[in-house]
CSV table of C-alpha atoms and ligand atoms in Angstrom, one decimal:
chain,number,residue,atom,x,y,z
A,300,MET,CA,-23.8,2.1,7.3
A,301,GLU,CA,-25.8,-0.9,5.6
A,302,GLY,CA,-25.4,-2.3,2.4
A,303,GLU,CA,-23.0,-3.8,0.2
A,304,LEU,CA,-19.5,-3.0,-1.6
A,305,ASP,CA,-16.9,-4.0,-4.2
A,306,VAL,CA,-13.5,-4.1,-3.2
A,307,SER,CA,-11.2,-3.1,-5.7
A,308,GLY,CA,-8.4,-4.5,-6.8
A,309,SER,CA,-4.4,-3.6,-4.6
A,310,LYS,CA,-3.0,-0.3,-4.8
A,311,ASN,CA,0.3,-1.5,-3.5
A,312,ALA,CA,-0.6,-4.6,-5.6
A,313,SER,CA,-0.9,-2.4,-8.4
A,314,LEU,CA,2.4,-0.1,-8.2
A,315,PRO,CA,4.9,-3.2,-8.3
A,316,ILE,CA,3.2,-5.0,-11.5
A,317,ILE,CA,2.5,-1.6,-13.2
A,318,ALA,CA,7.3,-1.3,-13.3
A,319,ALA,CA,7.7,-5.4,-14.0
A,320,THR,CA,6.2,-4.8,-17.3
A,321,ILE,CA,9.0,-2.3,-17.9
A,322,LEU,CA,10.9,-5.6,-17.7
A,323,ASN,CA,8.9,-7.2,-21.2
A,324,LYS,CA,10.1,-6.2,-24.9
A,325,GLY,CA,6.7,-6.5,-25.6
A,326,THR,CA,2.7,-5.7,-24.5
A,327,THR,CA,1.4,-6.6,-21.0
A,328,VAL,CA,-2.3,-7.0,-20.2
A,329,ILE,CA,-3.2,-6.5,-16.7
A,330,GLN,CA,-6.3,-6.5,-15.0
A,331,ASN,CA,-8.2,-5.3,-11.5
A,332,VAL,CA,-6.3,-2.1,-11.7
A,333,PRO,CA,-8.5,0.2,-9.1
A,334,GLU,CA,-8.7,3.9,-10.7
A,335,ILE,CA,-6.9,6.1,-8.3
A,336,ARG,CA,-4.4,9.0,-8.0
A,337,ASP,CA,-1.3,6.4,-7.1
A,338,VAL,CA,-1.7,4.7,-10.6
A,339,LYS,CA,-2.2,7.4,-12.7
A,340,MET,CA,0.6,8.9,-11.5
A,341,MET,CA,3.1,5.7,-12.6
A,342,CYS,CA,1.1,5.4,-16.0
A,343,SER,CA,2.3,8.5,-16.5
A,344,ILE,CA,6.0,7.4,-15.2
A,345,LEU,CA,6.3,4.5,-17.5
A,346,GLU,CA,4.6,7.1,-20.4
A,347,SER,CA,7.9,9.2,-19.6
A,348,LEU,CA,10.3,6.2,-20.4
A,349,GLY,CA,8.5,5.7,-23.3
A,350,CYS,CA,5.6,3.4,-22.9
A,351,LYS,CA,2.2,3.0,-24.6
A,352,ILE,CA,-0.3,2.4,-22.0
A,353,THR,CA,-4.0,2.1,-22.5
A,354,LYS,CA,-6.9,2.4,-19.8
A,355,GLU,CA,-10.1,0.6,-20.7
A,356,GLU,CA,-12.5,0.3,-17.4
A,357,GLY,CA,-10.7,-0.4,-15.1
A,358,THR,CA,-7.5,-2.3,-17.3
A,359,LEU,CA,-4.4,-1.3,-18.2
A,360,ILE,CA,-2.2,-2.4,-21.6
A,361,VAL,CA,1.0,-1.8,-21.0
A,362,ASP,CA,3.3,-1.2,-24.7
A,363,ALA,CA,6.8,-1.6,-22.9
A,364,LYS,CA,8.3,-1.9,-26.4
A,365,SER,CA,10.9,1.0,-26.6
A,366,ILE,CA,12.1,2.7,-23.6
A,367,ILE,CA,13.6,5.7,-24.6
A,368,ASN,CA,14.8,7.3,-21.2
A,369,SER,CA,15.7,6.3,-17.8
A,370,GLU,CA,15.2,9.0,-15.5
A,371,ILE,CA,12.6,9.2,-13.2
A,372,PRO,CA,10.9,12.6,-13.8
A,373,ASP,CA,11.8,14.8,-10.4
A,374,ASP,CA,8.1,16.7,-10.2
A,375,LEU,CA,7.2,12.3,-9.9
A,376,MET,CA,9.6,10.8,-7.8
A,377,HIS,CA,8.2,13.5,-4.7
A,378,GLU,CA,4.8,13.1,-5.2
A,379,MET,CA,4.8,9.3,-4.8
A,380,ARG,CA,7.1,7.7,-3.5
A,381,SER,CA,6.7,4.7,-4.4
A,382,SER,CA,7.9,5.4,-7.9
A,383,VAL,CA,11.9,4.4,-6.9
A,384,ILE,CA,10.4,1.1,-7.8
A,385,ILE,CA,10.9,1.5,-10.8
A,386,ALA,CA,14.7,1.3,-10.4
A,387,GLY,CA,14.4,-2.0,-9.7
A,388,ALA,CA,12.7,-2.5,-13.7
A,389,LEU,CA,15.1,0.1,-15.3
A,390,LEU,CA,17.7,-1.5,-14.1
A,391,GLY,CA,16.7,-5.4,-14.8
A,392,ARG,CA,15.4,-4.0,-18.8
A,393,LEU,CA,18.2,-1.5,-19.2
A,394,HIS,CA,21.0,-1.7,-16.3
A,395,GLU,CA,21.3,1.9,-15.3
A,396,CYS,CA,18.6,4.5,-14.2
A,397,LYS,CA,18.4,8.3,-12.7
A,398,PHE,CA,16.2,9.5,-9.4
A,399,THR,CA,16.2,12.1,-7.1
A,400,TYR,CA,15.6,10.6,-3.3
A,401,PRO,CA,12.6,9.3,-2.1
A,402,GLY,CA,12.6,12.3,0.8
A,403,GLY,CA,10.9,11.9,3.4
A,404,CYS,CA,6.8,12.6,4.0
A,405,GLU,CA,4.1,13.0,6.2
A,406,ILE,CA,4.5,8.9,7.9
A,407,GLY,CA,8.2,9.3,7.9
A,408,SER,CA,12.2,10.0,6.9
A,409,ARG,CA,11.3,6.9,3.6
A,410,PRO,CA,15.5,5.7,3.7
A,411,ILE,CA,16.1,3.7,0.7
A,412,ASN,CA,19.6,2.3,1.9
A,413,LEU,CA,18.7,-1.4,2.1
A,414,HIS,CA,17.1,-0.7,-1.6
A,415,LEU,CA,20.7,0.6,-2.3
A,416,GLU,CA,22.8,-2.1,-0.9
A,417,GLY,CA,20.5,-4.8,-2.6
A,418,PHE,CA,21.7,-3.0,-6.1
A,419,LYS,CA,24.8,-2.7,-5.2
A,420,GLN,CA,25.2,-6.2,-3.4
A,421,LEU,CA,24.4,-6.9,-7.9
A,422,GLY,CA,27.0,-5.5,-9.4
A,423,VAL,CA,25.4,-2.0,-10.0
A,424,GLY,CA,27.5,0.9,-9.2
A,425,ILE,CA,25.9,4.1,-6.9
A,426,ASP,CA,26.8,7.6,-7.8
A,427,GLU,CA,24.7,9.8,-5.7
A,428,ALA,CA,25.3,13.5,-5.7
A,429,ASN,CA,23.4,16.8,-5.6
A,430,GLY,CA,20.4,14.9,-4.2
A,431,PHE,CA,20.5,12.5,-7.5
A,432,ILE,CA,21.2,8.9,-7.9
A,433,LYS,CA,22.9,6.9,-11.0
A,434,CYS,CA,22.4,3.7,-10.7
A,435,GLU,CA,24.8,2.0,-13.3
A,436,CYS,CA,26.1,-1.7,-14.3
A,437,GLU,CA,27.8,-4.1,-17.6
A,438,LYS,CA,25.8,-7.1,-16.4
A,439,LEU,CA,23.4,-7.8,-13.1
A,440,ILE,CA,24.9,-10.6,-11.2
A,441,GLY,CA,22.6,-12.8,-8.8
A,442,THR,CA,24.1,-12.8,-5.0
A,443,GLU,CA,22.4,-13.9,-1.8
A,444,ILE,CA,20.8,-11.1,0.2
A,445,VAL,CA,19.9,-10.2,3.8
A,446,LEU,CA,17.9,-7.3,4.3
A,447,ASP,CA,18.6,-5.3,8.1
A,448,PHE,CA,14.2,-5.4,8.2
A,449,PRO,CA,11.3,-7.0,5.5
A,450,SER,CA,11.2,-3.7,3.5
A,451,VAL,CA,8.1,-4.0,0.7
A,452,GLY,CA,9.6,-2.1,-1.3
A,453,ALA,CA,13.1,-2.7,-1.5
A,454,THR,CA,12.2,-6.3,-1.8
A,455,GLU,CA,10.5,-5.5,-4.9
A,456,ASN,CA,12.9,-3.4,-5.9
A,457,ILE,CA,16.0,-6.6,-5.6
A,458,MET,CA,12.8,-9.1,-7.2
A,459,LEU,CA,12.5,-6.8,-10.1
A,460,ALA,CA,16.3,-5.6,-10.6
A,461,SER,CA,17.2,-9.8,-10.5
A,462,CYS,CA,14.6,-11.1,-12.9
A,463,LEU,CA,16.6,-10.8,-16.0
A,464,ALA,CA,20.5,-11.3,-13.9
A,465,GLU,CA,22.9,-13.8,-14.1
A,466,GLY,CA,22.9,-16.9,-12.2
A,467,THR,CA,20.4,-17.0,-8.8
A,468,THR,CA,19.6,-14.7,-6.3
A,469,TYR,CA,19.0,-14.9,-2.7
A,470,ILE,CA,16.8,-12.2,-0.7
A,471,LYS,CA,16.9,-13.3,3.2
A,472,ASN,CA,14.7,-11.3,5.9
A,473,VAL,CA,12.0,-10.4,3.2
A,474,ALA,CA,9.2,-8.5,3.3
A,475,ARG,CA,5.4,-11.5,3.2
A,476,GLU,CA,3.0,-8.9,2.2
A,477,PRO,CA,0.6,-11.1,-0.4
A,478,GLU,CA,1.0,-7.5,-2.7
A,479,ILE,CA,4.8,-9.4,-2.2
A,480,ARG,CA,3.5,-12.8,-3.4
A,481,ASN,CA,1.0,-11.4,-6.7
A,482,LEU,CA,3.7,-9.4,-8.2
A,483,GLN,CA,5.6,-13.1,-7.9
A,484,ASP,CA,3.0,-14.9,-9.8
A,485,PHE,CA,2.9,-11.3,-12.7
A,486,LEU,CA,6.9,-12.2,-12.6
A,487,ASN,CA,6.3,-15.9,-14.0
A,488,ALA,CA,3.9,-15.3,-15.8
A,489,MET,CA,5.5,-13.1,-18.1
A,490,GLY,CA,8.6,-15.9,-17.9
A,491,ALA,CA,11.0,-14.8,-15.0
A,492,ASN,CA,11.6,-17.7,-11.8
A,493,VAL,CA,10.8,-16.6,-8.8
A,494,ALA,CA,9.6,-18.6,-5.9
A,495,GLY,CA,9.3,-17.8,-2.1
A,496,ALA,CA,7.2,-15.2,-1.7
A,497,GLY,CA,5.6,-15.6,1.3
A,498,SER,CA,8.1,-17.3,3.0
A,499,ASN,CA,11.0,-15.0,4.9
A,500,THR,CA,13.5,-16.2,1.3
A,501,ILE,CA,12.4,-15.1,-1.7
A,502,VAL,CA,14.6,-17.2,-5.2
A,503,ILE,CA,14.7,-15.6,-8.4
A,504,LYS,CA,17.0,-17.3,-10.8
A,505,GLY,CA,17.7,-15.2,-13.0
A,506,VAL,CA,16.7,-16.5,-17.3
A,507,LYS,CA,17.4,-14.0,-20.0
A,508,THR,CA,13.9,-12.3,-21.6
A,509,LEU,CA,10.9,-12.0,-20.5
A,510,HIS,CA,7.4,-12.4,-23.1
A,511,ASP,CA,3.5,-11.0,-22.7
A,512,ALA,CA,1.1,-11.7,-20.1
A,513,GLU,CA,-2.6,-10.9,-18.8
A,514,PHE,CA,-2.5,-10.6,-15.0
A,515,SER,CA,-4.8,-9.8,-12.5
A,516,ILE,CA,-3.9,-7.5,-9.5
A,517,ILE,CA,-6.1,-9.1,-5.9
A,518,PRO,CA,-8.8,-6.9,-3.7
A,519,ASP,CA,-7.7,-3.5,-1.4
A,520,ARG,CA,-7.3,-5.3,1.3
A,521,ILE,CA,-6.6,-2.2,3.4
A,522,GLU,CA,-9.0,-0.9,1.9
A,523,ALA,CA,-11.3,-4.2,3.1
A,524,GLY,CA,-10.3,-3.3,6.4
A,525,THR,CA,-11.1,0.7,5.8
A,526,TYR,CA,-14.5,-0.4,5.2
A,527,LEU,CA,-14.7,-3.2,7.8
A,528,CYS,CA,-13.2,-1.2,10.5
A,529,MET,CA,-16.4,2.4,8.5
A,530,ALA,CA,-19.3,0.0,9.1
A,531,ALA,CA,-18.1,-1.0,12.5
A,532,ALA,CA,-17.6,2.6,13.7
A,533,THR,CA,-21.2,3.5,12.8
A,534,LYS,CA,-22.8,0.3,14.0
A,535,GLY,CA,-23.9,-0.6,10.6
A,536,ASP,CA,-24.1,-3.8,8.8
A,537,VAL,CA,-22.3,-4.3,5.6
A,538,LYS,CA,-21.2,-6.7,2.9
A,539,LEU,CA,-18.1,-6.5,1.0
A,540,ASN,CA,-17.4,-8.6,-2.1
A,541,HIS,CA,-14.3,-9.3,-4.1
A,542,VAL,CA,-12.8,-10.0,-1.1
A,543,ASN,CA,-10.1,-12.3,-0.4
A,544,ALA,CA,-10.5,-12.7,3.6
A,545,GLU,CA,-7.0,-14.5,4.2
A,546,HIS,CA,-5.3,-11.0,3.2
A,547,LEU,CA,-7.1,-9.8,6.7
A,548,SER,CA,-6.8,-12.2,9.1
A,549,SER,CA,-5.2,-10.1,12.1
A,550,VAL,CA,-7.6,-7.1,11.1
A,551,ILE,CA,-10.8,-9.6,10.9
A,552,HIS,CA,-8.8,-10.8,14.2
A,553,LYS,CA,-8.6,-7.6,16.1
A,554,LEU,CA,-12.4,-6.3,15.4
A,555,LYS,CA,-13.4,-9.6,16.0
A,556,GLN,CA,-12.3,-8.4,20.0
A,557,MET,CA,-13.7,-5.7,19.7
A,558,ASN,CA,-16.8,-7.7,19.9
A,559,CYS,CA,-18.4,-7.4,15.5
A,560,LYS,CA,-20.1,-10.2,14.5
A,561,ILE,CA,-18.1,-11.2,11.2
A,562,GLY,CA,-19.2,-13.5,8.7
A,563,PHE,CA,-17.2,-15.6,5.6
A,564,SER,CA,-19.3,-16.4,2.1
A,565,LYS,CA,-16.7,-16.9,-0.9
A,566,ASN,CA,-15.1,-14.1,-1.8
A,567,SER,CA,-17.2,-12.1,0.7
A,568,ILE,CA,-16.9,-10.8,4.5
A,569,TYR,CA,-20.1,-9.4,6.3
A,570,LEU,CA,-20.2,-7.0,9.9
A,571,LYS,CA,-22.2,-6.5,11.9
A,572,VAL,CA,-22.2,-4.6,16.4
A,573,PRO,CA,-24.2,-5.7,18.1
A,574,ARG,CA,-23.8,-3.4,20.7
A,575,GLU,CA,-21.0,-1.6,21.8
A,576,LEU,CA,-17.3,-1.7,20.7
A,577,ILE,CA,-14.9,-3.2,23.0
A,578,GLY,CA,-10.9,-2.0,23.1
A,579,THR,CA,-8.0,-4.1,22.3
A,580,ASN,CA,-4.2,-3.4,22.4
A,581,ILE,CA,-2.4,-3.8,19.1
A,582,LYS,CA,1.0,-3.8,18.0
A,583,THR,CA,1.7,-2.4,14.2
A,584,MET,CA,3.7,-5.4,12.7
A,585,PRO,CA,5.4,-7.0,9.3
A,586,TYR,CA,2.7,-8.8,7.2
A,587,PRO,CA,1.6,-11.4,8.9
A,588,GLY,CA,1.5,-9.3,12.2
A,589,PHE,CA,-1.3,-7.0,11.9
A,590,PRO,CA,-0.7,-4.0,8.7
A,591,THR,CA,0.6,-0.3,9.8
A,592,ASP,CA,-1.7,0.9,6.7
A,593,MET,CA,-4.7,-0.8,9.5
A,594,GLN,CA,-3.2,1.7,12.7
A,595,SER,CA,-5.2,5.2,12.1
A,596,GLN,CA,-8.5,3.5,11.5
A,597,PHE,CA,-8.1,1.4,14.0
A,598,VAL,CA,-7.1,4.2,16.4
A,599,THR,CA,-10.2,5.7,15.6
A,600,LEU,CA,-11.9,2.6,15.8
A,601,LEU,CA,-11.3,2.2,19.3
A,602,THR,CA,-12.0,6.1,20.0
A,603,LEU,CA,-15.3,5.6,20.5
A,604,ALA,CA,-14.6,1.4,22.3
A,605,ARG,CA,-15.7,1.0,26.0
A,606,GLY,CA,-12.6,0.9,28.0
A,607,THR,CA,-8.9,2.4,27.6
A,608,SER,CA,-7.0,0.8,24.4
A,609,ILE,CA,-2.9,0.6,23.4
A,610,VAL,CA,-2.0,1.2,19.7
A,611,VAL,CA,1.8,0.2,19.4
A,612,GLU,CA,3.0,2.2,16.2
A,613,ASN,CA,6.6,0.1,15.1
A,614,ILE,CA,6.7,0.1,11.1
A,615,PHE,CA,6.7,3.9,10.6
A,616,GLU,CA,8.0,6.6,13.5
A,617,ASN,CA,5.4,9.2,12.5
A,618,ARG,CA,1.7,8.1,11.4
A,619,TYR,CA,-0.3,9.8,14.5
A,620,LYS,CA,-0.8,13.7,12.2
A,621,TYR,CA,-4.1,12.7,12.1
A,622,VAL,CA,-4.7,12.5,16.2
A,623,ASN,CA,-4.3,16.3,16.3
A,624,GLU,CA,-7.4,16.7,14.5
A,625,LEU,CA,-9.3,13.6,16.1
A,626,ILE,CA,-8.7,15.6,20.1
A,627,LYS,CA,-10.8,18.4,18.2
A,628,MET,CA,-14.1,16.2,17.5
A,629,GLY,CA,-13.4,15.3,21.1
A,630,ALA,CA,-11.1,12.0,21.0
A,631,ASN,CA,-8.9,11.1,24.4
A,632,ILE,CA,-6.6,10.3,22.8
A,633,THR,CA,-2.5,10.1,24.2
A,634,ILE,CA,0.6,10.3,22.0
A,635,GLU,CA,3.6,8.8,24.5
A,636,GLY,CA,6.6,7.5,22.2
A,637,LYS,CA,5.5,4.4,19.6
A,638,ALA,CA,1.9,4.3,21.0
A,639,ALA,CA,-1.1,5.8,21.7
A,640,ILE,CA,-2.9,5.5,24.5
A,641,ILE,CA,-6.8,6.0,23.5
A,642,GLN,CA,-9.8,6.4,26.3
A,643,GLY,CA,-12.8,5.2,24.3
A,644,VAL,CA,-15.6,8.2,24.7
A,645,PRO,CA,-19.3,7.7,24.0
A,646,LYS,CA,-19.7,10.2,20.7
A,647,LEU,CA,-17.3,12.7,18.7
A,648,SER,CA,-18.7,15.3,17.2
A,649,PRO,CA,-18.5,17.5,14.3
A,650,ALA,CA,-14.6,19.5,12.8
A,651,ASN,CA,-13.5,21.6,10.2
A,652,LEU,CA,-10.5,18.0,9.3
A,653,GLU,CA,-7.2,18.5,7.4
A,654,ALA,CA,-6.2,15.3,5.6
A,655,LYS,CA,-2.0,15.4,5.2
A,656,GLU,CA,-1.8,10.9,4.2
A,657,LEU,CA,-3.3,8.9,3.0
A,658,ARG,CA,-4.7,6.3,5.8
A,659,GLY,CA,-4.5,9.4,7.8
A,660,GLY,CA,-7.4,11.4,6.0
A,661,ALA,CA,-9.3,8.3,5.5
A,662,ALA,CA,-10.1,7.5,9.3
A,663,LEU,CA,-10.8,11.6,9.6
A,664,ILE,CA,-13.6,10.3,6.7
A,665,MET,CA,-14.5,7.6,9.1
A,666,ALA,CA,-14.5,10.2,12.0
A,667,ALA,CA,-16.6,12.3,10.6
A,668,LEU,CA,-18.8,9.8,9.2
A,669,THR,CA,-19.5,8.9,13.2
A,670,ALA,CA,-20.1,12.2,14.2
A,671,GLU,CA,-24.0,14.4,14.2
A,672,GLY,CA,-23.5,17.0,12.2
A,673,GLU,CA,-21.5,18.4,9.4
A,674,SER,CA,-17.7,17.8,9.3
A,675,LYS,CA,-15.4,19.0,6.9
A,676,VAL,CA,-12.6,17.3,5.3
A,677,THR,CA,-9.6,18.4,3.6
A,678,GLY,CA,-7.1,17.1,1.8
A,679,ILE,CA,-9.1,14.2,0.3
A,680,GLU,CA,-6.9,14.2,-3.2
A,681,TYR,CA,-4.8,12.3,-0.3
A,682,VAL,CA,-7.7,9.9,-0.2
A,683,GLU,CA,-8.2,10.2,-3.5
A,684,ARG,CA,-4.7,8.3,-4.0
A,685,GLY,CA,-5.5,5.3,-2.2
A,686,TYR,CA,-9.4,4.6,-2.3
A,687,GLU,CA,-11.5,4.3,-5.3
A,688,ASN,CA,-15.2,6.2,-6.1
A,689,LEU,CA,-14.6,6.5,-2.3
A,690,VAL,CA,-17.5,9.0,-2.0
A,691,LYS,CA,-19.3,6.4,-4.8
A,692,LYS,CA,-18.9,3.4,-2.7
A,693,LEU,CA,-19.5,5.7,1.2
A,694,THR,CA,-23.1,6.8,-0.3
A,695,ILE,CA,-24.0,3.7,-2.4
A,696,VAL,CA,-24.2,1.9,2.6
A,697,GLY,CA,-25.7,5.6,3.3
A,698,ALA,CA,-23.8,8.0,4.5
A,699,LYS,CA,-24.0,11.4,3.8
A,700,ILE,CA,-21.1,12.5,1.9
A,701,GLN,CA,-20.7,14.8,-0.5
A,702,LYS,CA,-17.8,16.1,-2.0
A,703,ALA,CA,-17.0,19.7,-2.4
B,1004,LIG,C1,5.4,-0.3,1.2
B,1004,LIG,O1,5.6,0.8,1.8
B,1004,LIG,C2,3.8,0.3,1.2
B,1004,LIG,N1,3.5,1.5,0.1
B,1004,LIG,C3,3.4,1.4,2.6
B,1004,LIG,O2,1.7,1.4,2.0
B,1004,LIG,C4,3.6,0.5,4.1
B,1004,LIG,O3,2.8,0.7,4.8
B,1004,LIG,C5,4.9,0.1,3.5
B,1004,LIG,O4,5.1,-1.1,2.8
B,1004,LIG,C6,4.5,-1.0,4.3
B,1004,LIG,O5,3.9,-2.0,5.3
B,1004,LIG,C7,3.4,0.7,-1.0
B,1004,LIG,O6,3.7,-0.8,-1.1
B,1004,LIG,C8,3.0,1.7,-2.5
B,1004,LIG,P1,8.6,-1.1,3.8
B,1004,LIG,P2,7.8,1.2,1.4
B,1004,LIG,O7,10.2,-0.4,2.8
B,1004,LIG,O8,8.2,0.0,1.4
B,1004,LIG,C9,11.8,1.7,6.9
B,1004,LIG,C10,0.0,2.9,1.9
B,1004,LIG,O9,-0.7,3.7,3.0
B,1004,LIG,N2,12.7,1.5,5.1
B,1004,LIG,O10,8.4,-1.8,4.5
B,1004,LIG,O11,8.0,2.0,1.5
B,1004,LIG,C11,10.9,2.9,6.7
B,1004,LIG,O12,11.6,3.3,7.1
B,1004,LIG,C12,1.5,2.9,2.0
B,1004,LIG,O13,-0.9,2.2,1.1
B,1004,LIG,C13,14.3,1.6,6.3
B,1004,LIG,O14,14.6,1.4,6.7
B,1004,LIG,O15,8.0,0.4,3.1
B,1004,LIG,C14,9.3,1.8,7.6
B,1004,LIG,O16,10.2,2.1,8.9
B,1004,LIG,C15,2.4,3.5,3.2
B,1004,LIG,N3,14.9,1.3,4.8
B,1004,LIG,C16,10.2,0.5,7.7
B,1004,LIG,O17,11.2,-0.1,7.2
B,1004,LIG,C17,14.6,0.6,3.1
B,1004,LIG,O18,15.6,1.3,3.0
B,1004,LIG,C18,8.8,-0.4,6.4
B,1004,LIG,O19,9.1,0.9,5.1
B,1004,LIG,C19,13.4,0.8,2.9
B,1004,LIG,C20,12.3,1.1,4.2
């Protein structure tokens, strides 16, 4: 891969921020929103609740004046688990919401106990029956909430539910991802009073009402990291624009350990691989540790690196499903519990591959780009959930790729 790529707005910042627009009985404008399937689904859910949304080329204008429904549609809930984030916004706005259990997916059981415990502590009554969860309360009362685990979704959901609560909410042991800071900045742009994102405690002082705002989504650090891995895997020479390198420090650290040469200028990152890639070890951890969303891309990259590498997946219990597809291409990977043990091989052979989830699917496309000959990857609708204009962007940097 050779050339320059523009990174899009962050999927994982866009989804909670779009949900948060429900809290304002007015209009909010959000810029730099990626045009991907998950964003389309989130917008459809908001429209089913009564919002009017206009899309102009990466900008969303959300009119949330009249929310007439507090039930998240089942089909969209199953299709996209992160829809659960709307519950916190509906509770903040209407003091009620109803949804089906999001259920597990290809990477794990994805429970929401921490979300529900947080709601209960804010005074919400929760009734779970026949697969439905019904939440309601007279009012939301600020309190101190300690998360057993720094869950991204639980942190975001409790932030949304407590913005308009009476009193102050302290959330401890929160997730510290950059997307949490982006959500805090958006809520404050609407007149909320949230502080502490990026630290391990977030403090939300309840306010009476919010107002219209205009806001821009941060760059997608996982999309950027994915393209850096693809450039490294194909021994390319690539420059990524619209990137915040600070959000990628643990990823950049690992790429340097693997012998990638990386340079920085204003909002860009350059990557070159002088000779061969060298293996390393990785443990996925909550931010600022190494991101689980980059695990499959790095296992694939390490497959082509010299030596033996060990990757430990500490966040999700079932995030190696793509490995069998890599083995079909000649990869030498053994899974032992949470660990993937990877022996580097000189190259991978083309094969017919099946993507079953977003990041594993991106990793398979990366593997196919390195193999001499034609590979076919099915299930790319999973990949299109999180990567805007993937085929177009890869073609710009010389990949021979087309959508059948
Ligand atoms: C967010 O998912 C991201 N999704 C995920 O990205 C990301 O992998 C994950 O955070 C971790 O960084 C979005 O932001 C839309 P968690 P989320 O709650 O919020 C357990 C991608 O590829 N847990 O931090 O669901 C859970 O089982 C996606 O873009 C509980 O036990 O992640 C998991 O093991 C995939 N109880 C761990 O915490 C709960 O109530 C991390 O989950 C909630 C979570």
